[in-house]
Tab-separated table of C-alpha atoms in Angstrom:
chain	number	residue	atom	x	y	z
A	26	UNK	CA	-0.005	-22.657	16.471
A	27	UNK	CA	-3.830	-23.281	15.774
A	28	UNK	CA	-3.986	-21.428	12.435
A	29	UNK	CA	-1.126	-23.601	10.741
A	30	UNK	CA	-1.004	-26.524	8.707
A	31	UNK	CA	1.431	-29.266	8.948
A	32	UNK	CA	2.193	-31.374	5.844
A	33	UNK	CA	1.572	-35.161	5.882
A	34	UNK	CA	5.155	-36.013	6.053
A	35	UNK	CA	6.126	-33.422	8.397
A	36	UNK	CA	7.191	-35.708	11.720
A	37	UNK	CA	8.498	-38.215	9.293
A	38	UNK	CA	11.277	-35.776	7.745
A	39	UNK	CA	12.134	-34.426	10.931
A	40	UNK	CA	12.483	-37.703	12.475
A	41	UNK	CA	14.918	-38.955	9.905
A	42	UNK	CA	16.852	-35.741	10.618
A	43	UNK	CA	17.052	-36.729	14.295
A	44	UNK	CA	18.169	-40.022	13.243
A	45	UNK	CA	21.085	-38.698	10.815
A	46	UNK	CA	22.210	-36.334	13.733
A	47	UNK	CA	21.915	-38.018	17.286
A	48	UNK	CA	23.898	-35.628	18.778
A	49	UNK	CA	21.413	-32.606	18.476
A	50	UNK	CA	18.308	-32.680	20.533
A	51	UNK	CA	16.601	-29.669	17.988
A	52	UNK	CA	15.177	-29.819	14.889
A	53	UNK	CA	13.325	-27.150	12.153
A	54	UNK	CA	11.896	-27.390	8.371
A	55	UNK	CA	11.167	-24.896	6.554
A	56	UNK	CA	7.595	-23.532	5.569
A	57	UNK	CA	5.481	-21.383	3.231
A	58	UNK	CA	3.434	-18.461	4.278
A	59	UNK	CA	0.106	-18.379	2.274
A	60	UNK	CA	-1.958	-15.099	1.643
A	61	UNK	CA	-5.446	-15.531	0.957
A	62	UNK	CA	-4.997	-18.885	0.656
A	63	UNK	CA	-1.798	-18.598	-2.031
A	64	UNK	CA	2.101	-19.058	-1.247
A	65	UNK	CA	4.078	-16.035	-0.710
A	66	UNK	CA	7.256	-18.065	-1.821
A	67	UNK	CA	7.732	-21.561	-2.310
A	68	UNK	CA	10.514	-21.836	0.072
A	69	UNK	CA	10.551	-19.255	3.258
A	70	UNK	CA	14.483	-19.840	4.516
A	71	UNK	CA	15.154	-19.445	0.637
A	72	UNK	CA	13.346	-15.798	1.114
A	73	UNK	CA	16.015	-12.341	1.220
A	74	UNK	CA	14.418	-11.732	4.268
A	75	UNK	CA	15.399	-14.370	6.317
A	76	UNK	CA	18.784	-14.398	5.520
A	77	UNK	CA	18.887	-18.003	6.517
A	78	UNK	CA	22.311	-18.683	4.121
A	79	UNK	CA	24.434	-16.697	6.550
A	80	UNK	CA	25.023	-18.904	9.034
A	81	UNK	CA	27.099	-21.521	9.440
A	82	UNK	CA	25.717	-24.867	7.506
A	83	UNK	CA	27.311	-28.217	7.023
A	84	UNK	CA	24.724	-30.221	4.719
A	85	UNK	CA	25.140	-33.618	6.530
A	86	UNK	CA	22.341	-35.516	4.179
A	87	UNK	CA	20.559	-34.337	1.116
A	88	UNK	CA	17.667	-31.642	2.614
A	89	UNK	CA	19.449	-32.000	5.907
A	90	UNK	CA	21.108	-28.920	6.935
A	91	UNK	CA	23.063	-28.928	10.187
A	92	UNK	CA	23.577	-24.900	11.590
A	93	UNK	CA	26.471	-25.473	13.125
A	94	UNK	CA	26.797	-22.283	15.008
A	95	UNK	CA	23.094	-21.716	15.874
A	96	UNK	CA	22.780	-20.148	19.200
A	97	UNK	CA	25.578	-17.316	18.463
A	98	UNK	CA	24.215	-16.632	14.614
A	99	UNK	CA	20.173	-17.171	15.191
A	100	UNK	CA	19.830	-13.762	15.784
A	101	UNK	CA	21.691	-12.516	12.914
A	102	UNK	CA	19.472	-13.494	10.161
A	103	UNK	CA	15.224	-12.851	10.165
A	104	UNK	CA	13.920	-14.674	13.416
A	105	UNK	CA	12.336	-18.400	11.357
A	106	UNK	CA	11.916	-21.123	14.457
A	107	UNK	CA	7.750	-21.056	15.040
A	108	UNK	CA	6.239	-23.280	17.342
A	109	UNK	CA	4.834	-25.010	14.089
A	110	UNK	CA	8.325	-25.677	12.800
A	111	UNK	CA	9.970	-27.569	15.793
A	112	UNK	CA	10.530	-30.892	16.964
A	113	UNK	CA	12.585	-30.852	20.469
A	114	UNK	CA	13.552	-33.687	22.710
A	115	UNK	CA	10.951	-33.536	25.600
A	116	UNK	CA	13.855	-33.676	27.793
A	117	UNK	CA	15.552	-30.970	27.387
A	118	UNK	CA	12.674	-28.809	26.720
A	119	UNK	CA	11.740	-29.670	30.227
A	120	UNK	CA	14.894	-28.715	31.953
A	121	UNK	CA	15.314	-25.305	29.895
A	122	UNK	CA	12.352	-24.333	31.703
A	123	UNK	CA	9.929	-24.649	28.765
A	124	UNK	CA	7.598	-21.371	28.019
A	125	UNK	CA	6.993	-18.878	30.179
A	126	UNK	CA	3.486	-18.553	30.696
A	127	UNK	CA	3.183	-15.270	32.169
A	128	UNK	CA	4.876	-14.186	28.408
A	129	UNK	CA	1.850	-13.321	25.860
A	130	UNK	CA	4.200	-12.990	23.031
A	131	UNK	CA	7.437	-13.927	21.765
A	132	UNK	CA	7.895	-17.175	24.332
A	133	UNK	CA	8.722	-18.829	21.520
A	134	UNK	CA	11.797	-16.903	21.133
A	135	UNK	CA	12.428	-16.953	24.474
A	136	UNK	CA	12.084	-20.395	24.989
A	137	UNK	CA	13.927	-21.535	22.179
A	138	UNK	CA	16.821	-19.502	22.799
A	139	UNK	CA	17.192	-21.329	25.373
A	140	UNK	CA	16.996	-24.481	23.892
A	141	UNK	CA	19.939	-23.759	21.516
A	142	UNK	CA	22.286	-22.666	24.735
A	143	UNK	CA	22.346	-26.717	25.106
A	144	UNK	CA	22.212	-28.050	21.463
A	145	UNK	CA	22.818	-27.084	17.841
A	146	UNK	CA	20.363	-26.860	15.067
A	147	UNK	CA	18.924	-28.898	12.193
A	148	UNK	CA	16.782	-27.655	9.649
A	149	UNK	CA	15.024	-29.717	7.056
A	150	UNK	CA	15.258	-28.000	4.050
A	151	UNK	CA	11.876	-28.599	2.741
A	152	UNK	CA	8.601	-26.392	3.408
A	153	UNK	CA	6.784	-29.054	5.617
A	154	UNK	CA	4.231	-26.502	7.165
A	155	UNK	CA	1.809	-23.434	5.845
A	156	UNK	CA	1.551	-20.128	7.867
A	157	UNK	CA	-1.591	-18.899	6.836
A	158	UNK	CA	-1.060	-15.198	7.059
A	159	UNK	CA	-4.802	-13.298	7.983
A	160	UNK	CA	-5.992	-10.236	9.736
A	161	UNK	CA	-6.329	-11.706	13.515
A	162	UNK	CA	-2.730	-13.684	13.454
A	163	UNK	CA	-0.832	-12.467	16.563
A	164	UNK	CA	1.998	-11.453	14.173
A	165	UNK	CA	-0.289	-8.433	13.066
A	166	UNK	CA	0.363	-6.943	17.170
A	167	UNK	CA	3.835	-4.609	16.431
A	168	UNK	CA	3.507	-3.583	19.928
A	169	UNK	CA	2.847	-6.523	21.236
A	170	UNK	CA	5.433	-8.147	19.869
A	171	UNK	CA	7.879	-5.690	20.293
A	172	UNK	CA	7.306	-5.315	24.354
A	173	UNK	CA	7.959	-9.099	24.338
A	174	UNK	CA	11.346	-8.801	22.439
A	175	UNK	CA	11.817	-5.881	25.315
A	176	UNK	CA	10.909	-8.264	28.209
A	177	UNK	CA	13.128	-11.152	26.882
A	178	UNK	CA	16.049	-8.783	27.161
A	179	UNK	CA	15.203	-8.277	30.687
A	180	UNK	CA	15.017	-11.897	30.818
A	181	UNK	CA	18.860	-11.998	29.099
A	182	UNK	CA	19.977	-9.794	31.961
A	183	UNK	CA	18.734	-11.891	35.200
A	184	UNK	CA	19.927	-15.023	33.812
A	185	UNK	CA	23.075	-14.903	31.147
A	186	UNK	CA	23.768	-18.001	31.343
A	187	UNK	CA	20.630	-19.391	30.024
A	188	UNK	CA	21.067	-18.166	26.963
A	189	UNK	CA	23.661	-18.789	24.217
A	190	UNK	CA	27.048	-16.782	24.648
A	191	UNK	CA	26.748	-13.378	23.382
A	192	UNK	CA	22.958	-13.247	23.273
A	193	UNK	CA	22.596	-9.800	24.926
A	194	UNK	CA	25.221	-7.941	22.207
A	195	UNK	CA	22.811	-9.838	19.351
A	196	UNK	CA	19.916	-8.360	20.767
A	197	UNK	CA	20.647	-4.784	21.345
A	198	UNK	CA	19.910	-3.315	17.209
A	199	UNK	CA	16.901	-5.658	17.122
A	200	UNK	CA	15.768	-4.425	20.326
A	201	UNK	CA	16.523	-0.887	19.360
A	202	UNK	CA	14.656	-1.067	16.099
A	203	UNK	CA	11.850	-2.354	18.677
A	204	UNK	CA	11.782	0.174	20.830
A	205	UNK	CA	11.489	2.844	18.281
A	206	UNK	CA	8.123	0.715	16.874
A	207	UNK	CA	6.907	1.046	19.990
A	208	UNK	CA	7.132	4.775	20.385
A	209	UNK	CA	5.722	5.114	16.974
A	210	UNK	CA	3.084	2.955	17.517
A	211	UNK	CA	2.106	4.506	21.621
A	212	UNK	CA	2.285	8.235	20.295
A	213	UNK	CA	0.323	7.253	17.049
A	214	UNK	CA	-2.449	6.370	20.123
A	215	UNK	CA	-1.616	9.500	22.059
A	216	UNK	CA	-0.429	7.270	24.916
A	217	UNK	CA	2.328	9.212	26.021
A	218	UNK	CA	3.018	7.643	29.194
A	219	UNK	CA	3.903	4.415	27.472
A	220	UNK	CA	5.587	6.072	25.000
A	221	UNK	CA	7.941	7.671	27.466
A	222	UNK	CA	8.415	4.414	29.604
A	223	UNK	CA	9.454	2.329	26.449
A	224	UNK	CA	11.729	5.475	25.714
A	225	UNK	CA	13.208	5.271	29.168
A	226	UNK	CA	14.218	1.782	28.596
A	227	UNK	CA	18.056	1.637	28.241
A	228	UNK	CA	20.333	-0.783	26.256
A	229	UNK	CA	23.642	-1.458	26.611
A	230	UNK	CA	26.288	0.437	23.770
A	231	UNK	CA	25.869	3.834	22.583
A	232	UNK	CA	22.531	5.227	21.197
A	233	UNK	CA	22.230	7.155	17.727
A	234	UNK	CA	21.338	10.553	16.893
A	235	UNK	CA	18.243	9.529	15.802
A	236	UNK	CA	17.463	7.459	19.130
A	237	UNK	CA	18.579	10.863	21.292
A	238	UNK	CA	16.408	12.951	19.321
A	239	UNK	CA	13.488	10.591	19.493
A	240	UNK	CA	13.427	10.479	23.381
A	241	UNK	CA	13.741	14.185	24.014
A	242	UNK	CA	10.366	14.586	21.468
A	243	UNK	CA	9.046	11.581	23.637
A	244	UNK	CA	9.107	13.813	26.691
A	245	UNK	CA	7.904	17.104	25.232
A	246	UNK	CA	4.700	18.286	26.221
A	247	UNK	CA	1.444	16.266	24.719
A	248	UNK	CA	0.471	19.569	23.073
A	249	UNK	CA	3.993	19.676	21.571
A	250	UNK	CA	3.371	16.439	19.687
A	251	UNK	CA	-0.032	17.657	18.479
A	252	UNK	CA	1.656	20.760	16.737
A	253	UNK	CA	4.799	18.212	15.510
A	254	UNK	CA	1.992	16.136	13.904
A	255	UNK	CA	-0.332	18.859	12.278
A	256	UNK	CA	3.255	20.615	11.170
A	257	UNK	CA	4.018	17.397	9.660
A	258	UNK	CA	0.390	16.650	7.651
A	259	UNK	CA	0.554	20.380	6.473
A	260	UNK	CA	4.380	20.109	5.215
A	261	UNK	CA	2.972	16.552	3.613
A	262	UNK	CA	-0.096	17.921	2.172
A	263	UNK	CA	1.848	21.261	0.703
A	264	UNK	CA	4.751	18.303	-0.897
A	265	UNK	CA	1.838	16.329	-2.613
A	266	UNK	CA	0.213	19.374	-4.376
A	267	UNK	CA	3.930	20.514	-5.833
């Protein structure tokens, strides 16, 4: 991505990696977000957040971590393969089909989810890039974003097989927890058709009261919201003066 930074020794580390493990075509590091200019943590995969310590690991060289379950557990834990981070045998990025480019946002996922239907996962355990977090970064789009992460499940649907073993039953909370953003985010622009189309969208496995509930407001009346909202700033603005 243009706004990162790679680290001098970047290649070099991953390229050892490659050599330690000859049997897997993929390999990751870890990285540092900064924020105005100053790391968030010095060690991302070592973040809460990213939950990276769940998943299966077999340390097969000091700083080399082998996942050795990737493409069933990648989805379990906070999404960390960026373009930045990988290094990917040319060919069998070719043959996965590569990235779409009719995808604005979240190819990467898509792509690489492919990737790890063939191969498992390295990660070098060392922040060898900088993710320099400011206002314009694509990451700041929630709907974007979160219509990609919709379109890739449409893309798990035509073609299974692509994509690691149980990708589609991995997906269906995070694409749940999408699809709410996205109604939050359309009625919050009084787009209401959108709203209702994202809304519309159906996932496999049962929905939850709160999901039900959400979709029959979604198709209420515009003027309906607009009361539901000024209800809700006047309940709000009676709480704060208690």
């Amino acid at each position: 991505d243009h706004d990162d930074l790679w680290l001098p020794t970047k290649l070099e580390r991953q390229v050892a990696a490659a050599a330690a493990c000859p049997d897997v075509f993929c390999f990751a590091t870890d990285f540092q977000r900064l924020r105005a200019g100053q790391p968030v943590s010095p060690s991302c995969l070592a973040m809460p957040s990213y939950r990276f310590d769940q998943m299966t690991l077999q340390m097969v060289a000091p700083g080399i971590t082998r996942c050795l379950n990737a493409g069933a557990e990648i989805l379990v834990p906070g999404w960390f393969l960026f373009p930045s981070s990988m290094l990917i045998r040319r060919d069998l990025l070719v043959d996965v089909g590569m990235f779409r480019s009719e995808q604005r946002l979240c190819e990467d996922v898509d792509c690489f989810l492919r990737v790890l239907s063939r191969t498992e996962l390295v990660v070098v355990r060392e922040p060898l890039w900088l993710w320099r977090e400011h206002s314009s970064n694509t990451s700041k789009n929630v709907a974007g974003i979160a219509e990609g992460w919709l379109r890739l499940a449409s893309y798990v649907d035509e073609a299974p097989t692509a994509y690691p073993a149980g990708c589609s039953v991995q997906l269906r909370p995070i694409l749940r927890e999408m699809r709410r953003d996205l109604i939050f985010v359309y009625t919050s622009r009084r787009d209401f058709s959108s709203a209702r189309r994202v809304s519309r969208t159906v996932f496999d496995g049962p929905s939850s009261i709160g999901d039900v509930v959400l979709a029959l407001l979604v198709e209420m009346p515009s003027p309906v919201w607009n009361l539901l909202r000024r209800a809700r700033r006047i309940v709000r603005s009676g709480s704060d003066g208690v």
